[in-house]
């Protein structure tokens, strides 16, 4: 520990602290621009110059290490003079166009100029102007305002993992720019908007739609992946205008993925449904809520009476709140219906765990592991901020390995990697298991047969990493959980974890995947396999949210009654009988349980649009209409408390219900499809955010990708159009993905272009 | 270019012989004897550092830091890779001495680096050569090959169990890459921008490893010291200013060029060596140490001796030894405009005061030169300069300010005349 005196206050700080750290710890504010707690020290803005005893010159607080007995003055005459001098320099070439700048009112330069700037400038020469850059659909640029702090550059390099921005040019000609002709394509790119201390980088979708001081700030939780990023939702006139991160070191830190940040566009989409509707004689009619709900109550009652309780299924997505799921299940159960399900993308009906699938540890603990093996995940796309966490941890010594049906660059230094065919993920894991058994000199669990497995060098590499880890983790991603052989993948991965003492975890796919499991919502398995007479669909879109959209659509189309509770228009007009407009996460209170088993409750941030109602209230009324007991809740908190009454922790359990016997299967020898749900098709909101769909990620999702050998064998080249036949057909443009294995074609699932494809059917690809 | 050939760096070099630079010729004139002495007499690292300290050799790149002391900072017991780097990225206006060394006597540098590598336990060295001297770079590569073939580079050099490899690297002409940490960044393949210090290169240098960086002339002086002892080198010059020094004389003299003379030589004598003033004109001012050194008027300069201490006492710097001589017809406003333009163009743009301030300085001086000056401009220049100096990551900010301060200190009236009359005081 070092003793230091900051502005006369004595304190002790750990060795290695900077003056900035020390000042922060006593709440002494030192003005700064380039310094950011999560980025490397650049010391280039010079705004944080402070006076240090015995130093002949003012020193930058951000980069000056504290020495024992150091005395620092952050606001002495000499410090303030230096700071004011820097401020003058920063302003001479700054356009001072605050009145037309989107950053106005939330600009660090503007704020500090009040404290350190003068009312008039001594600079009377010509000012610099800088040409704007096209950084893509999310980030707007006004580069003349740039003060060259390089936070954005350091972010792309250090946090996002790939330096998409740089500062070419020298001196006054230095400019922040992307690679020539390229945009910024990171899945977490929007953070540079927050980092930019001036109005050089602002939000393109938000641009000029409101002033910061007009906005109310409300806390919420991201409704997308299993991370549960904390949000500050900014609203004006009962409309969500912008979403920013709410710092939470144990979850999202100060970051958001672009999906978290920009999906709000969907909330204000013209596709919102705002009136209850009933289809009568093939014609949709807007009706009052009472009429619609009575119709639903009577309909459900008569289906039960006519066809029995098994003829109805209640289906929800993992983006539904805990309260909604709890009441929907209670409602169904009250009618005697047991078919409730939210695992709509699961292909393997036999995959089930004894308790709620979870990360097996906290997110922070995962990042503190010394070895992590990621199994079946496009981690950067499925869980962008988990990938970011691991990227930082790798710099501090964590070893990350992957067993994946693709070779996507995680933008971190992978210590080991096994790439398999999509139908051979199990075999890839078996090779790692066999190598681990050998390394450990252990015996393989009886239910797993590795006698037909050969150990490859890459498998041994992954095994070594796992075996050497003192705090190792094995985590299953969405691709693993949604794999047709998920139960086997789970069994081998669990055996690996048991053998090496690693923590075994699941990266839960949706915002409330864990919540649905917790309240036992997932009771039916594949609800579309044997079509039902009636479906209640909560937010679920059979054509996008399901493992097999062809079958799911067929099931709802043949049903006698389909009740859709949704915020958006969709092809439900074709198959539904009733559409009830329910609130998205922004218009209702609710709770999500994230991958670490943490319930996070939130309130509505704006009032429901039009006649939209929170779904939990809809179920409350329906329960009463149906004469069921226990629907007299006053608030959603009462629902939550009942849902969580048994606690969460005790129910978290990744163990299989029963041992699954695993044995290597020979690889198929035909084309095989890697069907991943793309980043911006993951849920109803991201599907309807126009800016996200203008990104490179969204464009890539529209292509069929394969390696060069596979493309050659198919007789096609990148840019060609191909016709895909798999049950139905799709026409796609071809792109190269060099890291796929031979005969693997990567075709998005849950995507409008591929909705006619049946992932279980035989696959053929031919030039169109 | 004329060169005084009886010094240290150019000892015995025959400038008329196109092969004088070759290893064979270098060995004939006593080259690699210093290295052989280390092998034969089993000199220790500590002994060499002691000789270096005794020699009072001061860094020839501009700062004049004692080389022996710098070498002693290197953590020799550090178990990992250590590096040795030579800075041949001379870009300071007025300076052209290092080019002459790698062109005329490259093996002196190579031998000096090998000795440096041995002394500091560095097994790999790099010579970063200015991007605009490509022919000299190619010759240096050839010299390295000669040294390698002769067994002076590689494994187990002269059987003393010491390995050293040397690589040449040429930059692309950015002045800032002559700043040692920017040079390291550039050598690593990054944009050449200075690093914030601390940490210093001795603890965190090339690729984050302990690194010593010296100027070309500094290394080229080392063989002489090891061969003849530090005392002999010291005696060539004067106390605290050991040895000879190359002066690059440019400007209004009859014979501009490099002159290797003992430190402490009176300026008048050096001027005489360079053939005196051109066209019999009167000496007006001298920039004694490269463009960043404050200018000194003739009367002060004629009383100076050419060594670090004398020039510092007179209010300027010996710097890299680039002596820019200006005669009575020189317009100081125009001269400063040109100097300021250089620093404005060469600022790397990384930190605020230099990026913004150098342009401001240049524009104001440009305005004065072109008849749009205002009386308050001179104080503005000093004030802007004060806000740059000492506030930047590297010394380029200071380097941009010192010419302004020097000019306004000694020739303020000329600037005032310019502002008032919108024309030069001198005819030119």
XYZ file of C-alpha atoms in Angstrom, chain A residues 273-279 284-293 564 577-582 610-613 618:
29
model
C -51.016 -4.216 -32.906
C -52.999 -1.967 -30.640
C -56.567 -3.335 -30.706
C -57.949 -6.751 -29.804
C -59.222 -8.497 -32.919
C -61.411 -11.455 -33.707
C -61.683 -13.205 -37.031
C -60.762 -9.542 -38.950
C -62.743 -7.230 -36.722
C -61.520 -4.922 -34.010
C -63.374 -5.581 -30.791
C -63.367 -4.450 -27.199
C -61.181 -6.314 -24.735
C -64.214 -7.717 -22.901
C -65.560 -9.191 -26.108
C -62.228 -10.661 -27.084
C -61.560 -12.160 -23.680
C -52.335 -15.046 -30.264
C -58.792 -16.570 -34.493
C -58.106 -13.986 -31.834
C -55.271 -11.495 -31.590
C -54.758 -9.840 -28.243
C -52.340 -6.873 -28.228
C -50.039 -7.375 -25.258
C -53.150 2.137 -27.673
C -55.314 -0.611 -26.202
C -52.331 -2.829 -25.518
C -52.360 -4.475 -22.091
C -54.793 -10.275 -19.502
